[in-house]
Short mmCIF file of C-alpha atoms in Angstrom, two decimals:
data_model
loop_
_atom_site.label_atom_id
_atom_site.label_comp_id
_atom_site.label_asym_id
_atom_site.label_seq_id
_atom_site.Cartn_x
_atom_site.Cartn_y
_atom_site.Cartn_z
CA MET U 1 -31.25 20.55 -46.67
CA HIS U 2 -30.73 23.42 -44.26
CA SER U 3 -27.59 25.38 -44.21
CA SER U 4 -27.40 25.98 -40.39
CA SER U 5 -25.11 23.56 -38.84
CA SER U 6 -26.51 24.53 -35.40
CA GLN U 7 -29.62 22.50 -36.45
CA GLY U 8 -27.57 19.42 -37.05
CA HIS U 9 -27.26 19.56 -40.76
CA LEU U 10 -24.51 19.38 -43.25
CA GLU U 11 -23.64 22.68 -45.04
CA ARG U 12 -23.72 23.26 -48.78
CA ARG U 13 -20.43 24.93 -49.13
CA LEU U 14 -18.88 22.87 -52.03
CA LYS U 15 -18.79 24.64 -55.25
CA ASN U 16 -18.47 23.45 -58.90
CA ARG U 17 -14.73 23.46 -58.83
CA HIS U 18 -14.67 21.26 -55.55
CA ILE U 19 -17.04 18.75 -57.07
CA GLN U 20 -15.20 18.40 -60.35
CA LEU U 21 -12.00 17.64 -58.60
CA ILE U 22 -13.58 15.43 -56.02
CA ALA U 23 -15.00 13.44 -58.81
CA LEU U 24 -11.33 12.66 -59.88
CA GLY U 25 -9.81 12.61 -56.40
CA GLY U 26 -10.82 9.08 -55.60
CA THR U 27 -9.86 7.51 -58.92
CA ILE U 28 -6.43 8.71 -59.55
CA GLY U 29 -4.37 7.17 -56.79
CA THR U 30 -2.98 3.75 -55.87
CA GLY U 31 -5.03 1.97 -58.40
CA LEU U 32 -3.30 3.71 -61.26
CA PHE U 33 0.30 4.53 -59.64
CA LEU U 34 0.94 1.17 -57.69
CA GLY U 35 -1.86 -1.28 -58.68
CA SER U 36 -1.05 -0.93 -62.36
CA ALA U 37 2.06 -3.07 -61.83
CA GLY U 38 0.04 -6.23 -61.21
CA ILE U 39 -2.14 -5.48 -64.29
CA ILE U 40 0.98 -5.08 -66.54
CA GLU U 41 2.19 -8.43 -65.39
CA LEU U 42 -1.05 -10.15 -66.31
CA ALA U 43 -2.07 -8.44 -69.45
CA GLY U 44 0.89 -6.56 -70.80
CA PRO U 45 0.26 -3.77 -73.32
CA SER U 46 -3.39 -4.97 -73.66
CA VAL U 47 -4.09 -3.33 -70.25
CA LEU U 48 -4.79 -0.21 -72.52
CA LEU U 49 -7.84 -2.09 -73.97
CA GLY U 50 -8.62 -3.23 -70.47
CA TYR U 51 -8.82 0.34 -69.04
CA ALA U 52 -10.88 1.47 -72.08
CA THR U 53 -13.46 -1.23 -71.21
CA GLY U 54 -13.43 -0.91 -67.51
CA GLY U 55 -13.76 3.03 -68.01
CA LEU U 56 -16.92 2.51 -70.12
CA ILE U 57 -18.56 0.16 -67.45
CA ILE U 58 -17.75 2.67 -64.80
CA PHE U 59 -19.13 5.59 -66.93
CA PHE U 60 -22.50 3.75 -67.15
CA ILE U 61 -22.53 3.05 -63.52
CA MET U 62 -21.87 6.60 -62.70
CA ARG U 63 -24.64 7.73 -65.09
CA PHE U 64 -26.99 5.42 -63.09
CA LEU U 65 -26.01 7.13 -59.93
CA GLY U 66 -25.95 10.51 -61.46
CA GLU U 67 -29.42 10.21 -62.77
CA MET U 68 -30.73 9.29 -59.17
CA LEU U 69 -28.82 12.07 -57.57
CA VAL U 70 -29.97 14.74 -59.83
CA GLU U 71 -33.72 13.73 -59.03
CA GLU U 72 -33.10 13.19 -55.36
CA PRO U 73 -29.72 14.63 -53.98
CA ASN U 74 -29.07 12.98 -50.53
CA ALA U 75 -26.08 12.56 -48.27
CA GLY U 76 -26.61 8.79 -48.15
CA SER U 77 -26.20 8.44 -51.99
CA PHE U 78 -26.53 4.89 -53.13
CA SER U 79 -27.30 3.74 -49.55
CA TYR U 80 -30.36 6.02 -49.65
CA PHE U 81 -31.42 4.86 -53.12
CA ALA U 82 -30.95 1.07 -52.16
CA ASN U 83 -33.07 1.73 -48.99
CA ARG U 84 -35.88 3.49 -50.94
CA TYR U 85 -35.91 1.36 -54.05
CA LEU U 86 -34.74 -2.09 -53.04
CA GLY U 87 -35.88 -2.45 -49.42
CA ARG U 88 -34.39 -1.70 -45.93
CA PHE U 89 -31.95 -4.44 -45.88
CA ALA U 90 -30.44 -3.42 -49.25
CA GLY U 91 -29.92 0.03 -47.80
CA PHE U 92 -28.37 -1.34 -44.71
CA LEU U 93 -26.14 -3.52 -46.78
CA ALA U 94 -25.07 -0.88 -49.17
CA GLY U 95 -24.17 1.59 -46.42
CA TRP U 96 -22.14 -0.80 -44.16
CA ASN U 97 -20.51 -2.50 -47.05
CA CYS U 98 -19.31 0.93 -48.27
CA VAL U 99 -18.17 1.88 -44.79
CA ALA U 100 -16.09 -1.30 -44.69
CA LEU U 101 -14.80 -0.49 -48.36
CA TYR U 102 -13.64 3.02 -47.49
CA VAL U 103 -11.96 1.86 -44.34
CA LEU U 104 -10.10 -0.70 -46.44
CA VAL U 105 -9.14 1.86 -49.08
CA GLY U 106 -8.02 4.27 -46.31
CA MET U 107 -5.69 1.45 -45.00
CA LEU U 108 -4.39 0.81 -48.51
CA GLU U 109 -3.64 4.45 -49.26
CA LEU U 110 -1.82 4.84 -45.68
CA THR U 111 0.22 1.67 -46.78
CA ALA U 112 1.00 2.91 -50.15
CA ALA U 113 2.19 6.25 -48.86
CA GLY U 114 4.81 4.47 -46.84
CA LYS U 115 6.01 2.74 -49.86
CA PHE U 116 6.45 6.05 -51.75
CA ILE U 117 8.19 7.62 -48.81
CA GLN U 118 10.63 4.65 -48.91
CA PHE U 119 11.70 5.78 -52.41
CA TRP U 120 13.46 8.61 -50.45
CA TRP U 121 14.18 7.12 -47.21
CA PRO U 122 14.10 3.30 -47.46
CA GLY U 123 14.88 2.98 -43.61
CA ILE U 124 11.62 4.51 -42.55
CA PRO U 125 9.12 1.84 -41.67
CA THR U 126 5.76 1.95 -43.48
CA TRP U 127 3.89 2.02 -40.14
CA VAL U 128 5.50 5.30 -39.08
CA THR U 129 4.51 7.08 -42.35
CA ALA U 130 1.00 5.57 -41.97
CA ALA U 131 0.58 6.97 -38.49
CA VAL U 132 1.85 10.48 -39.38
CA PHE U 133 -0.54 10.80 -42.46
CA PHE U 134 -3.44 9.22 -40.61
CA VAL U 135 -3.30 12.14 -38.02
CA LEU U 136 -2.77 14.83 -40.55
CA ILE U 137 -5.72 13.93 -42.96
CA ASN U 138 -8.26 13.27 -40.16
CA GLY U 139 -7.21 16.64 -38.69
CA VAL U 140 -8.02 18.42 -41.83
CA ASN U 141 -11.56 16.82 -42.10
CA PHE U 142 -12.35 18.07 -38.56
CA ILE U 143 -12.20 21.77 -39.70
CA ASN U 144 -15.23 22.05 -41.90
CA VAL U 145 -16.41 20.88 -45.41
CA LYS U 146 -14.94 23.82 -47.21
CA ALA U 147 -11.48 23.04 -45.67
CA TYR U 148 -12.00 19.51 -46.99
CA GLY U 149 -13.00 20.78 -50.38
CA GLU U 150 -10.01 23.12 -50.72
CA PHE U 151 -7.56 20.64 -49.51
CA GLU U 152 -8.92 18.06 -51.97
CA PHE U 153 -9.09 20.69 -54.73
CA TRP U 154 -5.31 21.42 -54.48
CA PHE U 155 -4.30 17.74 -54.00
CA ALA U 156 -6.28 16.79 -56.96
CA LEU U 157 -5.11 19.69 -59.16
CA ILE U 158 -1.53 18.83 -58.28
CA LYS U 159 -1.78 15.22 -59.44
CA ILE U 160 -3.87 16.02 -62.54
CA ALA U 161 -1.32 18.61 -63.77
CA ALA U 162 1.52 16.11 -62.92
CA VAL U 163 -0.01 13.34 -64.92
CA LEU U 164 -0.53 15.56 -67.84
CA ALA U 165 2.98 16.83 -67.57
CA MET U 166 4.30 13.34 -67.29
CA ILE U 167 2.34 12.29 -70.42
CA ALA U 168 3.71 15.40 -72.31
CA ALA U 169 7.32 14.64 -71.16
CA GLY U 170 7.07 11.04 -72.14
CA VAL U 171 5.74 12.05 -75.59
CA TYR U 172 8.61 14.44 -75.95
CA LEU U 173 11.15 11.91 -74.95
CA LEU U 174 9.67 9.43 -77.59
CA PHE U 175 10.00 11.71 -80.43
CA SER U 176 13.08 13.66 -79.60
CA ALA U 177 15.51 11.43 -77.89
CA ASP U 178 17.82 9.33 -79.98
CA ARG U 179 17.06 6.09 -78.21
CA PRO U 180 15.82 3.30 -80.40
CA GLU U 181 14.52 1.42 -77.46
CA GLN U 182 12.05 4.20 -76.65
CA THR U 183 9.33 3.79 -79.30
CA VAL U 184 5.51 3.10 -79.45
CA ARG U 185 6.43 -0.34 -81.20
CA ASN U 186 7.03 -1.47 -77.63
CA LEU U 187 3.38 -1.84 -77.29
CA TRP U 188 3.32 -4.78 -79.69
CA THR U 189 6.92 -6.01 -80.38
CA HIS U 190 7.59 -7.80 -76.97
CA GLY U 191 5.27 -10.73 -77.18
CA GLY U 192 2.55 -8.73 -79.08
CA PHE U 193 -0.22 -6.51 -77.75
CA PHE U 194 -1.73 -9.68 -76.09
CA PRO U 195 1.55 -11.21 -74.70
CA ASN U 196 -0.41 -13.60 -72.41
CA GLY U 197 -3.30 -14.06 -74.87
CA PHE U 198 -6.75 -12.56 -74.50
CA SER U 199 -7.19 -14.68 -71.37
CA GLY U 200 -4.24 -12.58 -69.81
CA LEU U 201 -6.42 -9.46 -70.28
CA VAL U 202 -9.58 -11.22 -69.00
CA MET U 203 -7.70 -12.37 -65.89
CA ALA U 204 -6.59 -8.78 -65.15
CA PHE U 205 -10.13 -7.50 -65.36
CA ALA U 206 -10.72 -7.64 -61.65
CA PHE U 207 -7.69 -5.48 -61.00
CA ILE U 208 -8.43 -3.03 -63.70
CA MET U 209 -11.83 -2.44 -62.11
CA PHE U 210 -10.16 -1.97 -58.80
CA ALA U 211 -8.29 0.92 -60.43
CA PHE U 212 -11.69 2.77 -60.83
CA GLY U 213 -12.78 2.24 -57.22
CA GLY U 214 -13.76 5.48 -55.52
CA VAL U 215 -15.51 7.10 -58.33
CA GLU U 216 -18.74 6.49 -56.75
CA MET U 217 -18.07 8.62 -53.92
CA LEU U 218 -18.98 11.77 -55.96
CA GLY U 219 -22.64 10.95 -54.66
CA PHE U 220 -21.64 11.85 -51.23
CA ALA U 221 -20.78 15.44 -52.04
CA ALA U 222 -24.17 15.78 -53.65
CA ALA U 223 -25.71 16.92 -50.41
CA GLU U 224 -23.22 19.65 -49.87
CA THR U 225 -23.07 21.26 -53.27
CA ASP U 226 -25.06 24.35 -53.89
CA GLN U 227 -26.31 23.52 -57.34
CA PRO U 228 -26.65 19.66 -57.58
CA ARG U 229 -28.87 19.72 -60.70
CA THR U 230 -26.17 21.72 -62.60
CA VAL U 231 -22.94 20.36 -61.02
CA ILE U 232 -23.55 16.59 -60.91
CA PRO U 233 -24.33 15.96 -64.45
CA LYS U 234 -21.35 18.07 -65.64
CA ALA U 235 -19.02 16.24 -63.19
CA VAL U 236 -20.15 12.77 -64.25
CA ASN U 237 -20.07 13.56 -68.08
CA GLN U 238 -16.46 15.02 -67.83
CA LEU U 239 -15.11 12.20 -65.50
CA ILE U 240 -15.07 9.50 -68.16
CA TYR U 241 -13.06 11.54 -70.68
CA ARG U 242 -10.52 12.58 -68.01
CA VAL U 243 -10.07 9.29 -66.50
CA LEU U 244 -9.55 7.58 -69.90
CA VAL U 245 -7.02 10.18 -70.90
CA PHE U 246 -5.21 9.87 -67.52
CA TYR U 247 -5.17 6.00 -67.54
CA ILE U 248 -4.75 5.08 -71.19
CA GLY U 249 -2.53 8.04 -72.04
CA SER U 250 -0.23 7.61 -69.14
CA MET U 251 0.01 3.82 -69.47
CA ALA U 252 0.57 4.05 -73.24
CA VAL U 253 3.49 6.40 -72.62
CA LEU U 254 4.85 4.37 -69.87
CA MET U 255 5.00 1.08 -71.95
CA SER U 256 6.39 3.05 -74.89
CA LEU U 257 9.27 4.64 -72.99
CA MET U 258 10.30 1.03 -71.66
CA PRO U 259 9.29 -2.47 -72.78
CA TRP U 260 6.70 -3.88 -70.47
CA THR U 261 9.08 -6.92 -69.88
CA ASP U 262 11.87 -4.69 -68.68
CA LEU U 263 9.59 -2.68 -66.46
CA LEU U 264 8.21 -5.83 -64.96
CA GLY U 265 11.72 -7.05 -64.26
CA GLN U 266 12.62 -3.98 -62.41
CA LEU U 267 9.39 -4.07 -60.34
CA LYS U 268 10.15 -7.70 -59.19
CA ALA U 269 13.75 -6.86 -58.48
CA GLY U 270 12.46 -4.75 -55.62
CA GLY U 271 11.11 -7.85 -53.90
CA ASP U 272 7.45 -8.07 -55.31
CA THR U 273 5.24 -6.56 -58.02
CA TYR U 274 3.91 -3.83 -55.67
CA SER U 275 7.35 -2.73 -54.25
CA SER U 276 7.23 0.52 -56.10
CA SER U 277 5.51 2.63 -58.67
CA PRO U 278 6.04 1.81 -62.31
CA PHE U 279 5.96 5.43 -63.20
CA VAL U 280 8.86 6.35 -60.92
CA LEU U 281 10.94 3.30 -62.07
CA VAL U 282 10.55 4.28 -65.77
CA PHE U 283 11.89 7.84 -65.33
CA SER U 284 14.56 6.62 -62.90
CA GLY U 285 15.64 4.00 -65.57
CA LEU U 286 15.89 6.74 -68.19
CA GLY U 287 18.22 8.64 -66.13
CA GLU U 288 15.68 11.35 -65.39
CA ASN U 289 16.20 11.45 -61.68
CA THR U 290 14.67 15.00 -61.07
CA ALA U 291 11.47 13.88 -62.95
CA ALA U 292 11.36 10.70 -60.93
CA HIS U 293 11.67 12.43 -57.57
CA LEU U 294 9.00 15.02 -58.68
CA LEU U 295 6.74 12.11 -59.82
CA ASN U 296 7.15 10.34 -56.63
CA PHE U 297 6.21 13.34 -54.67
CA VAL U 298 3.10 13.83 -56.92
CA ILE U 299 2.15 10.07 -56.59
CA LEU U 300 2.51 10.61 -52.74
CA THR U 301 0.03 13.59 -52.95
CA ALA U 302 -2.30 11.56 -54.99
CA THR U 303 -2.30 8.74 -52.51
CA LEU U 304 -3.11 11.21 -49.68
CA SER U 305 -5.86 12.85 -51.82
CA VAL U 306 -7.56 9.46 -52.11
CA TYR U 307 -7.34 8.99 -48.39
CA ASN U 308 -8.73 12.41 -47.68
CA SER U 309 -11.76 11.66 -50.00
CA MET U 310 -12.28 8.35 -48.17
CA VAL U 311 -12.38 10.11 -44.77
CA TYR U 312 -14.90 12.70 -46.12
CA SER U 313 -17.04 10.17 -47.93
CA ASN U 314 -17.28 7.78 -45.14
CA SER U 315 -18.44 10.41 -42.62
CA ARG U 316 -21.13 11.67 -45.00
CA LEU U 317 -22.25 8.13 -45.66
CA LEU U 318 -22.73 7.50 -41.94
CA TYR U 319 -24.64 10.74 -41.66
CA GLY U 320 -26.91 9.70 -44.39
CA MET U 321 -27.38 6.19 -43.04
CA ALA U 322 -28.18 7.54 -39.58
CA SER U 323 -30.74 9.75 -41.05
CA GLU U 324 -32.27 6.57 -42.71
CA GLY U 325 -32.21 4.70 -39.44
CA ASN U 326 -29.50 2.31 -40.66
CA ALA U 327 -26.84 3.59 -38.30
CA PRO U 328 -26.94 5.16 -34.75
CA ARG U 329 -28.56 8.37 -34.65
CA SER U 330 -25.61 9.92 -32.73
CA LEU U 331 -23.65 9.90 -36.00
CA MET U 332 -26.01 12.72 -37.29
CA GLN U 333 -24.64 15.06 -34.62
CA VAL U 334 -22.48 17.85 -36.09
CA ASN U 335 -20.44 20.56 -34.52
CA ARG U 336 -21.10 24.25 -35.01
CA ARG U 337 -18.88 24.09 -38.21
CA GLY U 338 -21.17 21.54 -40.00
CA VAL U 339 -18.81 18.58 -39.37
CA PRO U 340 -20.21 15.18 -38.35
CA VAL U 341 -17.32 14.47 -35.75
CA ARG U 342 -18.32 11.03 -34.57
CA ALA U 343 -18.99 9.95 -38.08
CA ILE U 344 -15.26 10.73 -38.71
CA VAL U 345 -13.93 9.34 -35.56
CA TYR U 346 -15.46 5.78 -35.61
CA PRO U 347 -14.22 4.76 -39.07
CA ALA U 348 -10.73 6.24 -38.16
CA ILE U 349 -10.48 3.84 -35.26
CA PHE U 350 -10.68 0.90 -37.62
CA THR U 351 -8.48 2.46 -40.36
CA ALA U 352 -5.90 2.87 -37.76
CA LEU U 353 -5.41 -0.99 -38.00
CA ALA U 354 -3.40 -0.16 -41.22
CA ILE U 355 -0.58 0.99 -38.77
CA VAL U 356 -0.81 -2.15 -36.88
CA LEU U 357 -0.70 -4.40 -39.90
CA ASN U 358 2.19 -2.66 -41.31
CA TYR U 359 3.94 -2.90 -38.00
CA VAL U 360 3.28 -6.73 -37.59
CA ALA U 361 3.30 -8.07 -41.13
CA PRO U 362 4.47 -5.37 -43.55
CA ALA U 363 4.77 -7.96 -46.53
CA GLY U 364 1.79 -8.69 -48.68
CA VAL U 365 -0.47 -5.96 -46.99
CA LEU U 366 -1.15 -4.13 -50.25
CA GLU U 367 -2.30 -7.20 -52.26
CA LEU U 368 -4.53 -8.48 -49.43
CA LEU U 369 -6.21 -5.02 -49.11
CA MET U 370 -6.54 -4.78 -52.98
CA SER U 371 -8.42 -8.09 -53.16
CA LEU U 372 -10.68 -7.19 -50.31
CA ILE U 373 -11.54 -3.84 -51.84
CA VAL U 374 -12.47 -5.43 -55.23
CA ALA U 375 -14.88 -7.70 -53.43
CA ALA U 376 -16.55 -4.77 -51.58
CA LEU U 377 -16.51 -2.75 -54.79
CA VAL U 378 -18.59 -5.35 -56.61
CA ILE U 379 -21.22 -5.27 -53.92
CA THR U 380 -21.42 -1.44 -54.06
CA TRP U 381 -21.44 -1.28 -57.91
CA THR U 382 -24.04 -4.09 -58.20
CA ILE U 383 -26.39 -2.28 -55.68
CA ILE U 384 -26.02 0.99 -57.75
CA ILE U 385 -26.91 -0.98 -60.98
CA VAL U 386 -29.91 -2.69 -59.56
CA ALA U 387 -31.18 0.32 -57.57
CA HIS U 388 -31.18 2.42 -60.61
CA TRP U 389 -33.00 -0.49 -62.54
CA ARG U 390 -35.97 -0.16 -59.96
CA PHE U 391 -35.77 3.55 -59.71
CA ARG U 392 -36.15 3.89 -63.45
CA ARG U 393 -39.21 1.51 -63.45
CA ALA U 394 -40.70 3.46 -60.57
CA HIS U 395 -40.21 6.94 -62.26
CA VAL U 396 -41.40 5.67 -65.68
CA ALA U 397 -44.53 4.37 -63.91
CA ARG U 398 -45.04 8.04 -62.47
CA LYS U 399 -44.18 9.44 -65.96
CA THR U 400 -41.36 11.50 -64.37
CA VAL U 401 -39.46 13.67 -66.76
CA LEU U 402 -35.86 12.73 -65.68
CA GLY U 403 -33.41 15.58 -65.71
CA PHE U 404 -30.22 13.29 -66.43
CA PRO U 405 -31.42 9.93 -67.82
CA ALA U 406 -28.70 7.18 -68.14
CA PRO U 407 -28.01 6.07 -71.87
CA ALA U 408 -29.68 2.95 -73.09
CA ALA U 409 -31.00 1.72 -69.77
CA PRO U 410 -31.96 -0.97 -68.95
CA LEU U 411 -29.71 -2.57 -71.58
CA THR U 412 -26.65 -1.01 -70.12
CA ASN U 413 -27.91 -2.18 -66.56
CA ALA U 414 -27.71 -5.75 -67.86
CA ILE U 415 -24.27 -5.20 -69.43
CA CYS U 416 -22.72 -3.76 -66.18
CA LEU U 417 -24.38 -6.67 -64.27
CA ALA U 418 -22.60 -8.98 -66.63
CA ALA U 419 -19.26 -7.29 -65.99
CA MET U 420 -19.71 -7.58 -62.21
CA ALA U 421 -20.25 -11.30 -62.70
CA LEU U 422 -17.14 -11.49 -64.86
CA VAL U 423 -15.09 -9.74 -62.05
CA VAL U 424 -16.28 -12.35 -59.51
CA GLY U 425 -15.41 -15.12 -62.01
CA VAL U 426 -12.03 -13.85 -62.55
CA MET U 427 -11.43 -13.55 -58.72
CA LEU U 428 -12.58 -17.19 -58.28
CA LEU U 429 -10.07 -18.35 -60.98
CA THR U 430 -7.23 -16.42 -59.37
CA PRO U 431 -5.69 -18.27 -56.36
CA SER U 432 -4.26 -15.11 -54.69
CA VAL U 433 -7.75 -13.41 -54.49
CA ARG U 434 -10.11 -16.36 -54.53
CA SER U 435 -10.65 -16.22 -50.77
CA SER U 436 -11.93 -12.58 -51.20
CA ALA U 437 -14.58 -13.67 -53.78
CA LEU U 438 -15.60 -16.64 -51.65
CA ALA U 439 -16.00 -14.11 -48.70
CA ILE U 440 -18.55 -12.09 -50.61
CA PRO U 441 -21.63 -14.22 -49.61
CA ILE U 442 -20.29 -14.79 -46.22
CA TRP U 443 -20.00 -10.86 -45.73
CA VAL U 444 -23.59 -10.46 -46.90
CA LEU U 445 -24.77 -13.12 -44.52
CA VAL U 446 -22.95 -11.45 -41.66
CA VAL U 447 -24.44 -8.03 -42.47
CA TYR U 448 -27.79 -9.64 -42.66
CA GLY U 449 -27.47 -11.11 -39.26
CA ALA U 450 -26.44 -7.68 -37.91
CA TYR U 451 -29.54 -6.25 -39.61
CA ARG U 452 -32.00 -8.79 -38.04
CA LEU U 453 -30.39 -8.05 -34.61
CA VAL U 454 -30.66 -4.36 -35.00
CA PHE U 455 -34.23 -4.36 -36.27
CA ARG U 456 -35.54 -7.60 -34.93
CA GLN U 457 -38.07 -7.75 -37.63
CA ARG U 458 -38.63 -9.08 -41.17
CA PRO U 459 -37.30 -6.80 -43.96
CA THR U 460 -39.65 -4.24 -45.13
CA PRO U 461 -41.26 -5.00 -48.54
CA VAL U 462 -39.33 -4.01 -51.61
CA LEU U 463 -40.62 -0.75 -53.22
CA GLU U 464 -42.92 -0.15 -50.33
CA SER U 465 -42.89 3.49 -50.62
CA VAL U 466 -41.46 4.01 -54.27
CA LEU U 467 -44.81 5.01 -55.91
CA GLU U 468 -45.52 7.63 -53.34
CA PRO U 469 -44.64 11.11 -54.36
CA ALA U 470 -40.97 11.50 -53.69
CA HIS U 471 -39.71 14.44 -51.62
CA ILE U 472 -37.09 15.76 -53.97
CA PRO U 473 -34.63 18.32 -52.51
CA ARG U 474 -33.96 21.26 -54.74
#
């Protein structure tokens, strides 16, 4: 990968600190701060076990992706690996499904930002806030990759520091305040740790996995980091510990400070489960108004951080797809600062639909987007799991000494595939998101139809070039 943007290439200007924070930027956002409300309703305190299980599954998936990226860092990430190890249609599907996924996530984050602004100014329509932040974030990404990296670094740093501070403040209140209702016993005294039974936790599993969506975008930064073989393993390995601390630690403190039943009652008093953040409500309910306002600001920052990452990841994905022939070649065009401008503009046109949706029908937008995102995530993660399976087989056949091998593969591949099947099963059993699960095969067929129209030929044989010596960028 050349460094000269004048030759139409991305620039390697992301450092280790950028990659470390980008790895967290896509995971600590709406899924934790707003989406956790629906999970608490289904699972109660057992959400802690759910996050631990989901975090382990995501860790395995990221190790699969990390193993492939260390050997072959490429801007197309898993789209590139699907194309190379599963066949051209798999690469086409992986890429365009992820483009749709990140557009949906962008729409979700813009909508969520409007909800958080309404904590201070209830009269401001969600669509107005969405429009303002849409312009701001896309403008930052037009500057250069270093500007994106710096913007994301500070966004992510603020929210990480704030979540840790919130956990510390919550622990302090638990052990210092003379309030008998604030106790860790709240985790098992209000209907038990499994208030809706183990089935309640299972039924929440699809939404738990949604909370980890975005972690895979680390792969898109691989082509623009100056030391991929050092930085990527470190980012992947540290990710699991950090995410589990943030999710499990923050939720444990949250449900200890206020019984989950009381928290759920306050959430529903706002009109629906997703009307506001559980974190802000807890501190407001405790009379800690300053903390609530600060936390709401941080949550807003976190939401914008995720949208920022989605804009960046989508543009680099489209760049990589164009280089593979799975997207128009014009998307590879970059300006003199190394920014693929068209690859930013085209997804932004569709993301702008969030503004229209929130103007026309503001109620129910969040839940609709969340269910569609889960469906797209299942496709993305399944492709990563299977592509890694074939990648490992191909490299074992070549007797490659892998620099960052995933643990216990292919057993862990099978476990992760079973988890994806469970997510789809849960969606089919949940009336509010069943249509999203049923849409998965329809969406795959639509993409296949587009693929045949574009290439007007039968799909290339699977693993056609896998046993040829790989060109591995260093």
